[in-house]
Amino acid sequence: MEGASVSTNPRSVDEVFKDFRGRRAGMLKALTSEVEEFYRQCDPEKENLCLYGYPEETWEVNLPAEEVPPELPEPALGINFARDGMQRKDWLSLVAVHSDAWLLAVAFYYGARFDKNERKRLFNSINELPTVFDVVTGKKPVKEKASVVVNHNNNNNNNNNSGRNKTKSAAKVQRTAEPVKAKPAPPPPKEDDDLEDEDEEEHGDTFCGTCGGSYTADEFWIGCDICEKWYHGKCVKITPARAEHIKQYKCPACSNKRAPSFP
């Protein structure tokens, strides 16, 4: 496999679209015909891993590039951490959505200097292809493919086969308490049902930084003291008991960041 920093630097609309198709084909292999090997490589015990697709229709699971900033936009970080915390098909669907987002990011990174008509032609060419999510989930191609990526949570709630356990996004609270970052606070003197309603209303727009699930009051959450994002405890392998002893919690993404070096 190639290294994570490889770039072909395409210049024209046709070259960028060819680059897009090659990377897309590589990621589709990882999520379909070569899925067993992809699943095996995404070991949750390893460091933050990304899925890369390359123009030669190959793929690689690897650590993110060390350059700051990176040469190209980076794929979703830490996909391996959520592997065993979700049903397999739901995890693959989640990786597929992130893969679509990354493919578009790379294509328009190359196409940022195109004029309006060139950008439109590039997007129309991309939009003629089914998304990675469409292929992985067996959906029929839809006209507005970009909306599939944006509205992934809504589509899952309307599809009984999506199986994301109807987990709305991550919030800054637990079921019975407002945690102070890593440490859960004692429960206030309220009825559970009243607290759940209040928590979900207050934190309904909070999402897990790993799996993208939205907040529900019956799950344990932990907040990063660095980036202030919130995570399912199961997604980052932190239990309530372990959280009691954490003075400052750093999420997998922040733990993996390296400070830029200066001459």
Short mmCIF file of C-alpha atoms in Angstrom, two decimals:
data_model
loop_
_atom_site.label_atom_id
_atom_site.label_comp_id
_atom_site.label_asym_id
_atom_site.label_seq_id
_atom_site.Cartn_x
_atom_site.Cartn_y
_atom_site.Cartn_z
CA MET A 1 0.00 0.00 0.00
CA GLU A 2 0.98 3.60 -0.51
CA GLY A 3 1.83 6.07 2.20
CA ALA A 4 -0.84 8.35 3.63
CA SER A 5 0.80 11.49 2.23
CA VAL A 6 0.79 10.43 -1.45
CA SER A 7 -0.74 13.04 -3.79
CA THR A 8 -1.16 13.05 -7.55
CA ASN A 9 -1.86 16.80 -7.67
CA PRO A 10 -4.40 16.72 -10.54
CA ARG A 11 -4.98 20.04 -12.29
CA SER A 12 -7.94 19.79 -14.70
CA VAL A 13 -11.57 18.87 -14.01
CA ASP A 14 -11.11 15.53 -15.78
CA GLU A 15 -7.96 14.76 -13.79
CA VAL A 16 -9.63 15.61 -10.47
CA PHE A 17 -12.64 13.46 -11.33
CA LYS A 18 -10.35 10.57 -12.31
CA ASP A 19 -8.56 10.96 -8.98
CA PHE A 20 -11.94 10.95 -7.20
CA ARG A 21 -13.10 7.78 -8.97
CA GLY A 22 -9.87 5.95 -8.15
CA ARG A 23 -9.98 6.86 -4.46
CA ARG A 24 -13.69 5.99 -4.31
CA ALA A 25 -13.07 2.59 -5.92
CA GLY A 26 -10.35 1.83 -3.37
CA MET A 27 -12.60 2.69 -0.42
CA LEU A 28 -15.44 0.64 -1.89
CA LYS A 29 -13.12 -2.37 -2.01
CA ALA A 30 -12.31 -1.89 1.67
CA LEU A 31 -16.00 -1.70 2.62
CA THR A 32 -17.33 -4.45 0.32
CA SER A 33 -15.20 -7.08 -1.44
CA GLU A 34 -12.25 -6.78 1.00
CA VAL A 35 -14.29 -5.94 4.08
CA GLU A 36 -12.98 -8.83 6.19
CA GLU A 37 -9.42 -7.56 5.89
CA PHE A 38 -10.56 -3.98 6.51
CA TYR A 39 -12.49 -5.06 9.61
CA ARG A 40 -9.45 -6.96 10.91
CA GLN A 41 -7.10 -3.99 10.46
CA CYS A 42 -9.42 -1.62 12.38
CA ASP A 43 -8.43 -3.06 15.76
CA PRO A 44 -9.85 -0.86 18.57
CA GLU A 45 -6.72 -1.59 20.61
CA LYS A 46 -4.57 0.27 18.07
CA GLU A 47 -4.01 4.03 17.81
CA ASN A 48 -6.29 6.47 15.95
CA LEU A 49 -6.68 5.00 12.47
CA CYS A 50 -8.02 6.45 9.21
CA LEU A 51 -9.24 4.83 5.98
CA TYR A 52 -7.45 6.21 2.93
CA GLY A 53 -8.40 5.64 -0.71
CA TYR A 54 -5.79 6.11 -3.43
CA PRO A 55 -6.09 7.06 -7.13
CA GLU A 56 -4.86 3.61 -8.17
CA GLU A 57 -8.06 2.08 -6.69
CA THR A 58 -6.27 0.83 -3.58
CA TRP A 59 -6.95 1.50 0.10
CA GLU A 60 -5.05 1.63 3.35
CA VAL A 61 -5.79 1.81 7.07
CA ASN A 62 -3.13 3.97 8.64
CA LEU A 63 -2.30 6.69 11.15
CA PRO A 64 -2.87 10.27 9.96
CA ALA A 65 -0.04 12.21 8.36
CA GLU A 66 2.32 13.94 10.77
CA GLU A 67 2.58 17.18 8.79
CA VAL A 68 0.89 20.23 10.30
CA PRO A 69 -1.09 21.18 8.31
CA PRO A 70 -1.42 17.98 6.26
CA GLU A 71 -0.83 17.98 2.50
CA LEU A 72 -4.45 16.91 1.87
CA PRO A 73 -7.60 16.94 4.01
CA GLU A 74 -7.48 14.02 6.44
CA PRO A 75 -10.16 11.29 6.66
CA ALA A 76 -12.18 10.74 9.85
CA LEU A 77 -9.81 9.95 12.72
CA GLY A 78 -10.21 6.97 15.04
CA ILE A 79 -12.73 4.91 13.05
CA ASN A 80 -11.38 1.79 14.77
CA PHE A 81 -12.50 2.92 18.25
CA ALA A 82 -16.19 2.54 17.42
CA ARG A 83 -15.84 -0.83 15.70
CA ASP A 84 -16.87 -3.06 18.60
CA GLY A 85 -19.35 -0.60 20.11
CA MET A 86 -21.81 -0.81 17.20
CA GLN A 87 -23.42 -3.45 15.04
CA ARG A 88 -21.08 -4.27 12.18
CA LYS A 89 -23.36 -3.05 9.38
CA ASP A 90 -23.99 0.22 11.23
CA TRP A 91 -20.28 0.78 11.77
CA LEU A 92 -19.56 0.16 8.09
CA SER A 93 -22.36 2.59 7.16
CA LEU A 94 -20.80 5.22 9.45
CA VAL A 95 -17.36 4.73 7.88
CA ALA A 96 -19.00 4.97 4.44
CA VAL A 97 -20.55 8.37 5.27
CA HIS A 98 -17.22 9.70 6.51
CA SER A 99 -15.58 8.30 3.37
CA ASP A 100 -18.01 10.22 1.15
CA ALA A 101 -17.27 13.41 3.06
CA TRP A 102 -13.51 12.90 2.70
CA LEU A 103 -13.73 12.14 -1.04
CA LEU A 104 -15.61 15.38 -1.63
CA ALA A 105 -13.15 17.30 0.56
CA VAL A 106 -10.16 16.03 -1.46
CA ALA A 107 -11.87 16.68 -4.81
CA PHE A 108 -12.74 20.26 -3.92
CA TYR A 109 -9.36 20.82 -2.31
CA TYR A 110 -7.92 20.20 -5.77
CA GLY A 111 -10.76 22.12 -7.43
CA ALA A 112 -10.70 25.18 -5.17
CA ARG A 113 -9.00 27.24 -7.91
CA PHE A 114 -11.49 26.20 -10.61
CA ASP A 115 -13.94 28.80 -11.87
CA LYS A 116 -17.67 28.52 -11.26
CA ASN A 117 -18.42 26.47 -14.38
CA GLU A 118 -15.52 24.07 -13.77
CA ARG A 119 -16.60 23.47 -10.17
CA LYS A 120 -20.15 22.85 -11.32
CA ARG A 121 -18.96 20.36 -13.94
CA LEU A 122 -16.82 18.56 -11.36
CA PHE A 123 -19.69 18.27 -8.89
CA ASN A 124 -22.13 17.11 -11.57
CA SER A 125 -19.70 14.38 -12.62
CA ILE A 126 -19.28 13.26 -9.00
CA ASN A 127 -23.02 13.44 -8.40
CA GLU A 128 -23.70 10.98 -11.23
CA LEU A 129 -22.03 8.23 -9.18
CA PRO A 130 -23.73 6.49 -6.23
CA THR A 131 -22.18 7.51 -2.94
CA VAL A 132 -20.08 5.06 -0.97
CA PHE A 133 -22.92 5.03 1.55
CA ASP A 134 -25.40 4.10 -1.20
CA VAL A 135 -23.29 1.14 -2.27
CA VAL A 136 -22.43 -0.12 1.21
CA THR A 137 -26.02 0.03 2.46
CA GLY A 138 -27.55 -1.31 -0.76
CA LYS A 139 -29.59 1.82 -1.37
CA LYS A 140 -30.66 2.75 -4.86
CA PRO A 141 -28.81 5.80 -6.22
CA VAL A 142 -30.69 8.98 -5.45
CA LYS A 143 -30.70 12.24 -7.36
CA GLU A 144 -29.41 14.43 -4.55
CA LYS A 145 -26.58 12.27 -3.31
CA ALA A 146 -25.00 15.02 -1.24
CA SER A 147 -28.04 15.07 1.02
CA VAL A 148 -27.48 11.42 1.88
CA VAL A 149 -24.28 12.40 3.62
CA VAL A 150 -25.74 15.43 5.38
CA ASN A 151 -28.93 13.73 6.51
CA HIS A 152 -27.45 10.39 7.52
CA ASN A 153 -28.98 10.46 11.00
CA ASN A 154 -32.45 11.30 9.66
CA ASN A 155 -32.30 8.56 7.04
CA ASN A 156 -31.34 6.02 9.68
CA ASN A 157 -34.25 6.98 11.92
CA ASN A 158 -36.66 6.44 9.01
CA ASN A 159 -35.17 3.11 7.97
CA ASN A 160 -35.85 0.12 10.22
CA ASN A 161 -32.83 -1.66 8.80
CA SER A 162 -30.34 1.07 9.64
CA GLY A 163 -29.98 -0.15 13.24
CA ARG A 164 -28.10 2.73 14.77
CA ASN A 165 -29.94 1.92 17.95
CA LYS A 166 -31.69 5.28 17.45
CA THR A 167 -28.87 6.90 19.40
CA LYS A 168 -29.24 10.63 19.02
CA SER A 169 -26.13 12.66 19.57
CA ALA A 170 -23.69 12.89 22.41
CA ALA A 171 -24.38 15.29 25.23
CA LYS A 172 -22.51 16.80 28.08
CA VAL A 173 -24.45 14.86 30.69
CA GLN A 174 -25.10 11.42 32.04
CA ARG A 175 -28.47 9.88 32.78
CA THR A 176 -28.71 11.13 36.35
CA ALA A 177 -26.09 13.83 36.58
CA GLU A 178 -24.39 16.80 34.98
CA PRO A 179 -20.76 15.59 34.88
CA VAL A 180 -17.86 17.90 35.44
CA LYS A 181 -15.93 16.78 32.38
CA ALA A 182 -14.47 13.38 33.23
CA LYS A 183 -15.98 13.14 36.72
CA PRO A 184 -19.70 12.38 37.08
CA ALA A 185 -21.47 14.60 39.60
CA PRO A 186 -23.91 13.24 42.20
CA PRO A 187 -27.53 13.12 41.01
CA PRO A 188 -29.73 16.10 41.88
CA PRO A 189 -32.92 15.48 43.87
CA LYS A 190 -35.18 15.04 40.83
CA GLU A 191 -37.24 12.28 39.39
CA ASP A 192 -35.42 10.35 36.64
CA ASP A 193 -38.11 10.97 34.05
CA ASP A 194 -38.09 14.72 34.66
CA LEU A 195 -34.29 14.82 34.46
CA GLU A 196 -34.20 12.82 31.23
CA ASP A 197 -36.64 15.18 29.58
CA GLU A 198 -34.68 18.21 30.75
CA ASP A 199 -31.32 16.73 29.70
CA GLU A 200 -32.50 15.70 26.24
CA GLU A 201 -34.09 19.10 25.65
CA GLU A 202 -30.96 20.94 26.75
CA HIS A 203 -28.41 18.69 25.04
CA GLY A 204 -30.34 17.41 22.04
CA ASP A 205 -27.85 19.04 19.65
CA THR A 206 -24.78 17.37 21.16
CA PHE A 207 -23.16 14.54 19.19
CA CYS A 208 -20.59 11.85 19.92
CA GLY A 209 -17.22 12.77 18.42
CA THR A 210 -16.57 9.14 17.46
CA CYS A 211 -19.78 7.52 16.22
CA GLY A 212 -21.82 10.66 15.51
CA GLY A 213 -24.74 9.45 17.64
CA SER A 214 -26.89 12.05 19.35
CA TYR A 215 -27.51 12.43 23.06
CA THR A 216 -29.73 10.09 25.06
CA ALA A 217 -29.99 10.32 28.84
CA ASP A 218 -29.55 6.61 29.49
CA GLU A 219 -25.91 6.40 28.38
CA PHE A 220 -22.61 7.44 29.95
CA TRP A 221 -20.79 10.33 28.28
CA ILE A 222 -17.38 11.90 28.84
CA GLY A 223 -16.13 15.32 27.70
CA CYS A 224 -12.66 16.18 26.43
CA ASP A 225 -10.98 18.94 28.45
CA ILE A 226 -8.96 20.01 25.39
CA CYS A 227 -11.40 20.24 22.44
CA GLU A 228 -14.58 20.15 24.58
CA LYS A 229 -16.20 17.49 22.40
CA TRP A 230 -18.27 14.77 24.02
CA TYR A 231 -18.15 11.00 23.52
CA HIS A 232 -20.03 7.84 24.41
CA GLY A 233 -18.00 6.18 27.14
CA LYS A 234 -18.18 2.91 25.18
CA CYS A 235 -16.82 4.58 22.01
CA VAL A 236 -13.64 5.74 23.78
CA LYS A 237 -13.50 2.78 26.18
CA ILE A 238 -14.01 4.83 29.36
CA THR A 239 -16.27 3.47 32.09
CA PRO A 240 -17.93 5.59 34.82
CA ALA A 241 -15.67 3.94 37.38
CA ARG A 242 -12.54 4.81 35.41
CA ALA A 243 -13.78 8.37 34.84
CA GLU A 244 -13.84 8.90 38.61
CA HIS A 245 -10.01 8.82 38.62
CA ILE A 246 -9.36 10.99 35.55
CA LYS A 247 -8.35 14.54 36.45
CA GLN A 248 -8.08 15.80 32.85
CA TYR A 249 -9.53 13.75 30.02
CA LYS A 250 -8.03 13.98 26.52
CA CYS A 251 -10.02 12.35 23.71
CA PRO A 252 -8.29 10.03 21.18
CA ALA A 253 -7.99 12.82 18.60
CA CYS A 254 -6.36 15.25 21.03
CA SER A 255 -4.11 12.51 22.44
CA ASN A 256 -2.84 11.78 18.95
CA LYS A 257 -2.12 15.39 17.97
CA ARG A 258 1.51 16.33 17.79
CA ALA A 259 2.60 19.88 18.42
CA PRO A 260 4.17 21.48 15.30
CA SER A 261 7.92 21.73 15.38
CA PHE A 262 9.65 25.01 14.62
CA PRO A 263 13.24 25.50 13.48
#
